[in-house]
Short mmCIF file of C-alpha atoms in Angstrom, two decimals:
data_model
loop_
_atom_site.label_atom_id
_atom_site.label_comp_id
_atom_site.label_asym_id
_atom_site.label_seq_id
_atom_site.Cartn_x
_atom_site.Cartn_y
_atom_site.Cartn_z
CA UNK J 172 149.20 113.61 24.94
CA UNK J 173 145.74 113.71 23.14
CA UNK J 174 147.63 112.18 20.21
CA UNK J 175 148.99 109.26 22.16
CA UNK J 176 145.37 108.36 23.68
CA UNK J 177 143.73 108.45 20.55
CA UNK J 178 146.61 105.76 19.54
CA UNK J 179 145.74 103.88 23.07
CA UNK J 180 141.63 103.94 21.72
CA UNK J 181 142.55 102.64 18.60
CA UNK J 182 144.34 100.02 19.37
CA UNK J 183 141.19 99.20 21.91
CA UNK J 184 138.73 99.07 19.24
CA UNK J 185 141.39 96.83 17.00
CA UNK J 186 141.60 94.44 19.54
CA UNK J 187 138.38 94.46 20.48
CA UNK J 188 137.53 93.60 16.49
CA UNK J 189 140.51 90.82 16.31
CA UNK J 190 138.46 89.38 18.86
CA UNK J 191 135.18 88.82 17.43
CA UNK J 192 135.97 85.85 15.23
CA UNK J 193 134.37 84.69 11.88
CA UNK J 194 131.94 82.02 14.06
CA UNK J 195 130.81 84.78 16.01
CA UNK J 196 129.92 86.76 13.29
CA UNK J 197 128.60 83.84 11.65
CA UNK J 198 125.80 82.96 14.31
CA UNK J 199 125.31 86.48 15.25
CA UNK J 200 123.96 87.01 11.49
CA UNK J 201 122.34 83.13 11.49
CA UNK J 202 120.48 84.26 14.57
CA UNK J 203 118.90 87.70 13.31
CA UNK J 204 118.09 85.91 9.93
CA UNK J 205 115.69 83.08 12.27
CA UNK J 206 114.90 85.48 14.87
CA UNK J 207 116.86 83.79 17.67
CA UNK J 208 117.26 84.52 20.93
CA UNK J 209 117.68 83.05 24.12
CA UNK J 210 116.79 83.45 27.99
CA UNK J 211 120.18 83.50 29.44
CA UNK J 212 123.73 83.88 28.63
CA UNK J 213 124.18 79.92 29.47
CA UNK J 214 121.60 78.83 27.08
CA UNK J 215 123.30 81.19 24.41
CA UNK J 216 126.24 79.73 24.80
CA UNK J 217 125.04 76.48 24.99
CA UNK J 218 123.05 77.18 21.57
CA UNK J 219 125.88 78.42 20.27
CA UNK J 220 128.47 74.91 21.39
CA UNK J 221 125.27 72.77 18.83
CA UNK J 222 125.59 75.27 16.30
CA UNK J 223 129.16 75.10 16.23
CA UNK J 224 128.91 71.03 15.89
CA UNK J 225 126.09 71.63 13.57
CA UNK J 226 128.06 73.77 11.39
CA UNK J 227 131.26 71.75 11.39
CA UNK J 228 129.17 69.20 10.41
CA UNK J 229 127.86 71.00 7.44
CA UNK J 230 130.86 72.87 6.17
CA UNK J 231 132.88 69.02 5.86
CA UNK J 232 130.23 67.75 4.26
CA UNK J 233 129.94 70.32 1.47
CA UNK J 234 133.97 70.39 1.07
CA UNK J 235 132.95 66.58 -0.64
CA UNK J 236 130.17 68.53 -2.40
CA UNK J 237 132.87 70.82 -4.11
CA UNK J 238 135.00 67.99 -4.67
CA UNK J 239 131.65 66.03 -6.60
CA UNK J 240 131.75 63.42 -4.01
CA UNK J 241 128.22 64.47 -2.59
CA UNK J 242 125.52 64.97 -5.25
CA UNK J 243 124.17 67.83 -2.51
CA UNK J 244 124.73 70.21 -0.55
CA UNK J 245 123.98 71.12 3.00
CA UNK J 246 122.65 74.92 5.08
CA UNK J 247 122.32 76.35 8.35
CA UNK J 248 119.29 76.64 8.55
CA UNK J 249 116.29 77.38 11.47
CA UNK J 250 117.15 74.02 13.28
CA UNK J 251 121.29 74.78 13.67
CA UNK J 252 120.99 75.36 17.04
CA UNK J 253 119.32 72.10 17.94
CA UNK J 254 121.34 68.83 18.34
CA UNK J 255 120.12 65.29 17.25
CA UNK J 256 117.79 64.24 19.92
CA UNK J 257 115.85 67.42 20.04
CA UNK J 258 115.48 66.91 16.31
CA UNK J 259 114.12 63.32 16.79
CA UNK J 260 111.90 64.29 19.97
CA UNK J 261 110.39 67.32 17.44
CA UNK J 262 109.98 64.97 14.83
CA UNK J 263 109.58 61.68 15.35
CA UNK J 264 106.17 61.64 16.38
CA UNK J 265 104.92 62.49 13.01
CA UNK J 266 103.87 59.19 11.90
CA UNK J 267 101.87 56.56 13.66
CA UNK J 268 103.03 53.04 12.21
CA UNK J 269 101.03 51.50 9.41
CA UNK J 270 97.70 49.85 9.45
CA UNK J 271 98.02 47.36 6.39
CA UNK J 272 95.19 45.38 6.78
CA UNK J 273 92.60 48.84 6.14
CA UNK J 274 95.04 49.42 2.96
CA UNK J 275 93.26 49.72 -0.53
CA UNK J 276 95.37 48.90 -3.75
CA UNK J 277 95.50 50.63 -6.66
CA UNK J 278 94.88 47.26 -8.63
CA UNK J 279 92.31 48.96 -11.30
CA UNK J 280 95.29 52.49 -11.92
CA UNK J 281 97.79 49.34 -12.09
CA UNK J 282 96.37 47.79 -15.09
CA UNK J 283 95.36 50.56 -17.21
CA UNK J 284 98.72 52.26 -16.49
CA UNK J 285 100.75 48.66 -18.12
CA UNK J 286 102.17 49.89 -21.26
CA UNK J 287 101.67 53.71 -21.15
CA UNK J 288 104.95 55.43 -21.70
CA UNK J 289 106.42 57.52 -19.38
CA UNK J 290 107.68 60.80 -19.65
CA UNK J 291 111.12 61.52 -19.06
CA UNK J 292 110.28 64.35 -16.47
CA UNK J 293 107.11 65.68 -15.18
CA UNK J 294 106.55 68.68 -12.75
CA UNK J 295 102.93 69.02 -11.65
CA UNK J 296 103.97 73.02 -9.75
CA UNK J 297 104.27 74.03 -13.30
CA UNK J 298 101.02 72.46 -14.30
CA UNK J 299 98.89 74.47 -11.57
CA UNK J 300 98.44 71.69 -8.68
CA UNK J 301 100.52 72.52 -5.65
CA UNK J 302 99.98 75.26 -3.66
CA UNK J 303 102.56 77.25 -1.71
CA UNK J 304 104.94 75.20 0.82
CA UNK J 305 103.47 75.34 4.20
CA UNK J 306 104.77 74.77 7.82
CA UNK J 307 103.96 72.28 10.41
CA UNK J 308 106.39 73.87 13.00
CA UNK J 309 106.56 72.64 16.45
CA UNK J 310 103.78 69.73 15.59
CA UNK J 311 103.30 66.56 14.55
CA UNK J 312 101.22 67.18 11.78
CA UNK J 313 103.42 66.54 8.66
CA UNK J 314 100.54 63.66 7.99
CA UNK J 315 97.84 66.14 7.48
CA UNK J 316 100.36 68.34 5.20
CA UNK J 317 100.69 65.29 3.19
CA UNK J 318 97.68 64.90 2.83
CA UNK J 319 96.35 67.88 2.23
CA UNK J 320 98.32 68.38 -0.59
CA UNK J 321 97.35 65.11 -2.51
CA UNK J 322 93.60 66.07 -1.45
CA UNK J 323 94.14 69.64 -3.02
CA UNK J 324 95.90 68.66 -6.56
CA UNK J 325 92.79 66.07 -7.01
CA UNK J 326 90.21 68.75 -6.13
CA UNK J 327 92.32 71.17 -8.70
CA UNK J 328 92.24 67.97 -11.34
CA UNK J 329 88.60 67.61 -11.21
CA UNK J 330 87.65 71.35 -10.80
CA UNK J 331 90.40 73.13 -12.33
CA UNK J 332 90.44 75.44 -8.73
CA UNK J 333 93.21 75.43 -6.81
CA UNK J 334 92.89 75.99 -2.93
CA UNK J 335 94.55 75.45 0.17
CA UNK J 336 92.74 73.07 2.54
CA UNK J 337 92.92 72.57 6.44
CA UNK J 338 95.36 70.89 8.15
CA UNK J 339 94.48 71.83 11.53
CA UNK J 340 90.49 70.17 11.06
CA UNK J 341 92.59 66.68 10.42
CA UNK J 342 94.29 67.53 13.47
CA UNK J 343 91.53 68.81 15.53
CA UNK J 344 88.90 66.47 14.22
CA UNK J 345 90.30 63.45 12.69
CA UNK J 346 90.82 60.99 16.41
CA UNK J 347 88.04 58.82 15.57
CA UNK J 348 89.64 57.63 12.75
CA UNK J 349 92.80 56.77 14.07
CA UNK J 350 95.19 59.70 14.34
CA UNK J 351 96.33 61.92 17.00
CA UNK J 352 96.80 65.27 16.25
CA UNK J 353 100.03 67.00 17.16
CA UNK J 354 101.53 63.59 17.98
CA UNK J 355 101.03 61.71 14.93
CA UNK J 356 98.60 60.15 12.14
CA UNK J 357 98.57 58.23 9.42
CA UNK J 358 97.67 59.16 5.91
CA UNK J 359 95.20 56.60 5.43
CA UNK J 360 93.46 57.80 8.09
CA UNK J 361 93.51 61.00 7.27
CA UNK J 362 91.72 60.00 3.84
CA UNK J 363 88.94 58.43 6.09
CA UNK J 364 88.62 61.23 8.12
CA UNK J 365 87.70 63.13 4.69
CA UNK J 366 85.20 60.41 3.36
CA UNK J 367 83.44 59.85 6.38
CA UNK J 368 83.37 63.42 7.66
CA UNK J 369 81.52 64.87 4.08
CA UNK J 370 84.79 66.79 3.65
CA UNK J 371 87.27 69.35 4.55
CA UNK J 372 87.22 72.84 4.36
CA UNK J 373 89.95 75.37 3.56
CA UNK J 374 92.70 76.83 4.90
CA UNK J 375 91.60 80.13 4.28
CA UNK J 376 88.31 79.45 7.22
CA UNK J 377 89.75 76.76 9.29
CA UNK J 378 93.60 77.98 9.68
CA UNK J 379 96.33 76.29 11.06
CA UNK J 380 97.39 77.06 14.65
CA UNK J 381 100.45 74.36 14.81
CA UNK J 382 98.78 72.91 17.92
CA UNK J 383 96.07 70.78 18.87
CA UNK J 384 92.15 72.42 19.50
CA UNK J 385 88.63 71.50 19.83
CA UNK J 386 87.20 70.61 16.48
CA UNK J 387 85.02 73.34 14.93
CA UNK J 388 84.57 71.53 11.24
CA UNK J 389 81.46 73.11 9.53
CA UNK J 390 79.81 71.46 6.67
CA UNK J 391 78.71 74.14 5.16
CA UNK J 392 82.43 75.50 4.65
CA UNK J 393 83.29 72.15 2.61
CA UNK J 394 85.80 72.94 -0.08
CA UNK J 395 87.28 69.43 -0.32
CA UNK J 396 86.06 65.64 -0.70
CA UNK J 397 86.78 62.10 -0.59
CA UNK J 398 85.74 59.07 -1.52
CA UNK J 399 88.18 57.27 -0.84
CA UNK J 400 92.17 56.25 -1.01
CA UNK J 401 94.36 53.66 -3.03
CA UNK J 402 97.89 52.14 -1.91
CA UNK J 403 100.67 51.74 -4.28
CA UNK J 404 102.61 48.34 -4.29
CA UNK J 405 105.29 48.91 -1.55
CA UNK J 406 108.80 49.21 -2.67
CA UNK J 407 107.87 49.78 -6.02
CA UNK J 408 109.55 52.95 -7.89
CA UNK J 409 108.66 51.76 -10.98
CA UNK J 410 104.93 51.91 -9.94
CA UNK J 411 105.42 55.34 -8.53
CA UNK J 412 106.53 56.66 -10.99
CA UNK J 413 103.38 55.58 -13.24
CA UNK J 414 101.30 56.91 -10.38
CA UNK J 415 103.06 60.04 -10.15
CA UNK J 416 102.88 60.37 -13.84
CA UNK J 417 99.58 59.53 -14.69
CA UNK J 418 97.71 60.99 -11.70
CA UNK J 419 99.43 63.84 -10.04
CA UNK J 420 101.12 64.59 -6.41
CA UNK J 421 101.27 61.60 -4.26
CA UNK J 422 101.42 61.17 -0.26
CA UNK J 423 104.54 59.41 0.64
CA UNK J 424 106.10 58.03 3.65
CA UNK J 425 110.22 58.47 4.44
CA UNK J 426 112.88 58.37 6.85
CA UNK J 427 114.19 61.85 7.49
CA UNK J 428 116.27 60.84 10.29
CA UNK J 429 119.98 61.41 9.84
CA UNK J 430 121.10 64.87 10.37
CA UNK J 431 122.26 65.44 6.69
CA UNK J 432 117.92 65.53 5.25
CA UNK J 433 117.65 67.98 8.39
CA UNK J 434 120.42 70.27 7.06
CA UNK J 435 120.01 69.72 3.39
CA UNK J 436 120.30 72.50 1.28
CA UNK J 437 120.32 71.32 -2.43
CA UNK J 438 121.00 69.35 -4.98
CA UNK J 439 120.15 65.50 -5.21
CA UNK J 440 119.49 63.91 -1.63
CA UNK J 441 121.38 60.59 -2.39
CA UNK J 442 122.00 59.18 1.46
CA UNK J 443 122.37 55.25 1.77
CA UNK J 444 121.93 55.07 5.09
CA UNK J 445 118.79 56.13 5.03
CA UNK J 446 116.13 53.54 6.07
CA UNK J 447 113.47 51.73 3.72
CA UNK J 448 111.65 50.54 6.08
CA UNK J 449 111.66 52.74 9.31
CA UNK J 450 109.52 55.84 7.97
CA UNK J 451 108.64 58.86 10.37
CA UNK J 452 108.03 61.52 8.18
CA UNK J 453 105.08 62.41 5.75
CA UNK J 454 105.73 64.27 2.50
CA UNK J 455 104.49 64.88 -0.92
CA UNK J 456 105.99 63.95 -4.34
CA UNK J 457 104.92 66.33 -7.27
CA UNK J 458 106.99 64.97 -9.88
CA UNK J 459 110.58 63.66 -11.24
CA UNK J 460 113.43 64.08 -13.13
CA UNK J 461 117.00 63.59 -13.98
CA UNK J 462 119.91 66.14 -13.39
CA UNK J 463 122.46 67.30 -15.66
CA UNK J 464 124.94 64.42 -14.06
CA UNK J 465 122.63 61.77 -14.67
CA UNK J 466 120.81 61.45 -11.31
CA UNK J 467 117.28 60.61 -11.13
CA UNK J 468 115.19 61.72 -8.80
CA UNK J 469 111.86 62.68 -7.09
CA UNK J 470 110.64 66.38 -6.09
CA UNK J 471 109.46 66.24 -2.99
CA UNK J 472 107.55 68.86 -0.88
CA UNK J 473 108.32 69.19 2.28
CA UNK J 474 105.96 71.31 5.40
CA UNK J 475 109.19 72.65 7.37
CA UNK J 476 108.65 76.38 5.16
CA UNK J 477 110.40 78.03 2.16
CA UNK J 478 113.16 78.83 4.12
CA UNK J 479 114.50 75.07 4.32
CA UNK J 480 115.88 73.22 1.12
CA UNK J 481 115.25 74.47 -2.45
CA UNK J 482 112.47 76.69 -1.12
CA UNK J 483 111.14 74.38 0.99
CA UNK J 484 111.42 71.42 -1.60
CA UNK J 485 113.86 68.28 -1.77
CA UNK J 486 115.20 66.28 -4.67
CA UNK J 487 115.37 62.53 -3.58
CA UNK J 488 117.40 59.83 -5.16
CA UNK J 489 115.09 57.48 -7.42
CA UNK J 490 116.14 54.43 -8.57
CA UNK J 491 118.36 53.68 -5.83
CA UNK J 492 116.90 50.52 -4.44
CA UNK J 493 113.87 52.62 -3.07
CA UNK J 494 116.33 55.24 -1.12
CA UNK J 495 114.86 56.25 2.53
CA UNK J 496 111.28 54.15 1.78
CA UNK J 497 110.23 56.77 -0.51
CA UNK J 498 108.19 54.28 -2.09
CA UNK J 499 107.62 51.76 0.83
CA UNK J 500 104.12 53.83 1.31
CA UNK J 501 102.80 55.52 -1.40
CA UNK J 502 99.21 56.40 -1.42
CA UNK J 503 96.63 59.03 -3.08
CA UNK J 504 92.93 59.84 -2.20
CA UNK J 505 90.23 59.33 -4.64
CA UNK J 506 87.59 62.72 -4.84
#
C-alpha cells in the first residue's frame, strides 16, 4: 500500500512539472532578473499576455537574424512586459520639437574640417571621454543625458578630468530656458541653460532623482561650463562624421519608436522604417565604425542602463540615407 501511494505522489509531482511550460519558466526567471512583481493575480496575468506578444515578437525576429536577414538581434529585456502605447506614453515626451531659428552652425568646424581625412573608425570610450551609461528611468530627461554627456567629454578634452555632471539641475533648473523637466527639453536649451547659468555641477553633489524638484544649483559646486553650442548641417552624415571625428561625442536627435530599437539587443540597428524626420529621443554618438559584414555604423549611447543593448549602447546604421534622423539634429556645446 505505501508502495502504491508513493507511485500516486509521483505521478502528482510529474504532472504537476508537465504543467509548468517553457513560457512559464521563461517569465518566471525574466521577472526575478528585473525585479518584477505585480499587485494582483489579474495584472500578472495580464503582464504576462504583453510579454508573451512581446516575446513572440522577438523570438521571429531573431529566427531572420540566424538566417542573416537582420543585421541584429533583439532581448527581453526590463520593458517586456509593457505593450506599445505604454512605451510611447513613457517615452515620447522626451523631446520638445526644435527651435531652428535660436540654432548656431558650425560654419567655422565646417571649413577647417574640408579636406582632413577621416579615420576609418574612431571610439572616443577607449580614448577616456564617456563616462559610465546612466538611466533616465521613468522620466523625460533623455535631453539632459544627452547633454550631459557631450558637456562632460568637452570638459575631459580641455582638462583631461573626466566627471559625471548633473542631469537632474537641467531638469530642476533649466525652465527658463525653454525645457520642461520630466516632460521634455531640447538640447539647445539645455546648452543655454549651462552658459547662462555659470555652469553645472556634478553628479556626484547634485544626483539624479528621475523626477522633477525644486532647483538647488550652487555656484560654488561648478564642475562644468559653457559658452556656447554649434548645429551640424541637418541630414548630413558626411558632416557628422567629421564632427564626430574631429571633436568628440556629439548630442543627437532620433526616432526610437518602433518596438524593434525598444527590444534591441545587438548587432547593427539597420530599421527603414524608422523616421528622419519625426525625432523623440535624445542620445549620444561616441564614435563609428564598420562590422565584419561591411556595415557602417554609429555607436550610440543610450540613458535606459547597462542592462539594455550592448551594455547599454546601440550600433546605428550610417550611411543609409540618414537612418532614424540620426543626423537630422546633431549638435555639440562649446566650453
Amino acid at each position: 500500500m505505501r508502495v502504491f501511494f508513493l507511485a500516486v505522489a509521483a505521478l502528482v509531482v510529474v504532472a504537476g512539472a508537465a504543467s509548468v511550460s517553457v513560457e512559464d519558466l521563461e517569465f518566471n526567471s525574466w521577472k526575478l532578473q528585473h525585479g518584477r512583481s505585480y499587485e494582483s493575480e489579474e495584472e500578472e496575468s495580464q503582464r504576462k499576455m504583453v510579454w508573451l506578444s512581446n516575446r513572440k515578437l522577438v523570438l521571429e525576429h531573431n529566427v531572420l537574424a540566424d538566417q542573416g536577414l537582420k543585421s541584429y538581434r533583439l532581448g527581453m529585456n526590463l520593458f517586456a512586459d509593457m505593450n506599445n502605447q505604454e512605451l510611447q506614453a513613457w517615452f515620447s515626451n522626451c523631446l520638445l520639437p526644435f527651435n531652428r531659428t535660436k540654432t548656431s552652425t558650425a560654419a567655422t568646424f565646417l571649413q577647417q574640417a574640408e579636406g582632413a581625412a577621416l579615420p576609418d573608425a574612431v571610439d572616443w570610450r577607449a580614448m577616456g571621454y564617456v563616462t559610465k551609461v546612466k538611466n533616465q528611468g521613468n522620466c523625460g530627461s533623455c535631453w539632459a543625458f544627452s547633454a550631459t554627456g557631450a558637456l562632460e567629454a568637452q570638459m575631459f578634452r580641455k582638462t583631461r578630468k573626466l566627471e559625471a555632471l548633473s542631469e537632474q539641475q537641467l531638469v530642476d533648473c533649466s525652465d527658463l530656458s525653454g525645457n520642461q523637466g520630466c516632460a521634455g527639453g531640447r538640447l539647445q536649451s539645455a546648452f543655454e541653460y549651462v552658459r547662462s547659468s555659470g555652469g553645472l555641477q556634478s553628479e556626484a553633489s547634485y544626483s539624479y532623482e528621475a523626477k522633477d524638484g525644486m532647483c538647488r544649483f550652487n555656484p560654488l559646486n561648478v564642475s562644468a561650463i559653457c559658452r556656447g553650442y554649434k548645429t551640424l548641417p541637418s541630414g548630413d552624415e558626411y558632416v557628422l562624421q567629421k564632427a564626430v571625428a574631429s571633436i568628440g561625442p556629439i548630442s543627437a536627435s532620433i526616432d526610437m519608436s518602433r518596438h524593434t530599437f525598444t527590444f534591441y539587443s545587438s548587432g547593427v540597428y539597420d530599421e527603414q522604417y524608422c523616421s528622419r524626420s519625426n525625432l523623440n529621443h535624445a542620445v549620444l554618438i561616441v564614435g563609428y565604425g564598420t562590422d565584419i559584414h561591411g556595415e557602417d555604423y554609429w555607436i550610440v549611447k543610450n540613458s535606459w542602463g547597462a542592462g539594455w543593448g550592448e551594455s547599454g549602447y546601440i550600433r546605428m546604421s550610417r550611411n543609409k540615407r540618414n537612418q532614424c534622423g540620426i543626423a537630422s539634429y546633431a549638435v555639440y556645446p562649446l566650453v
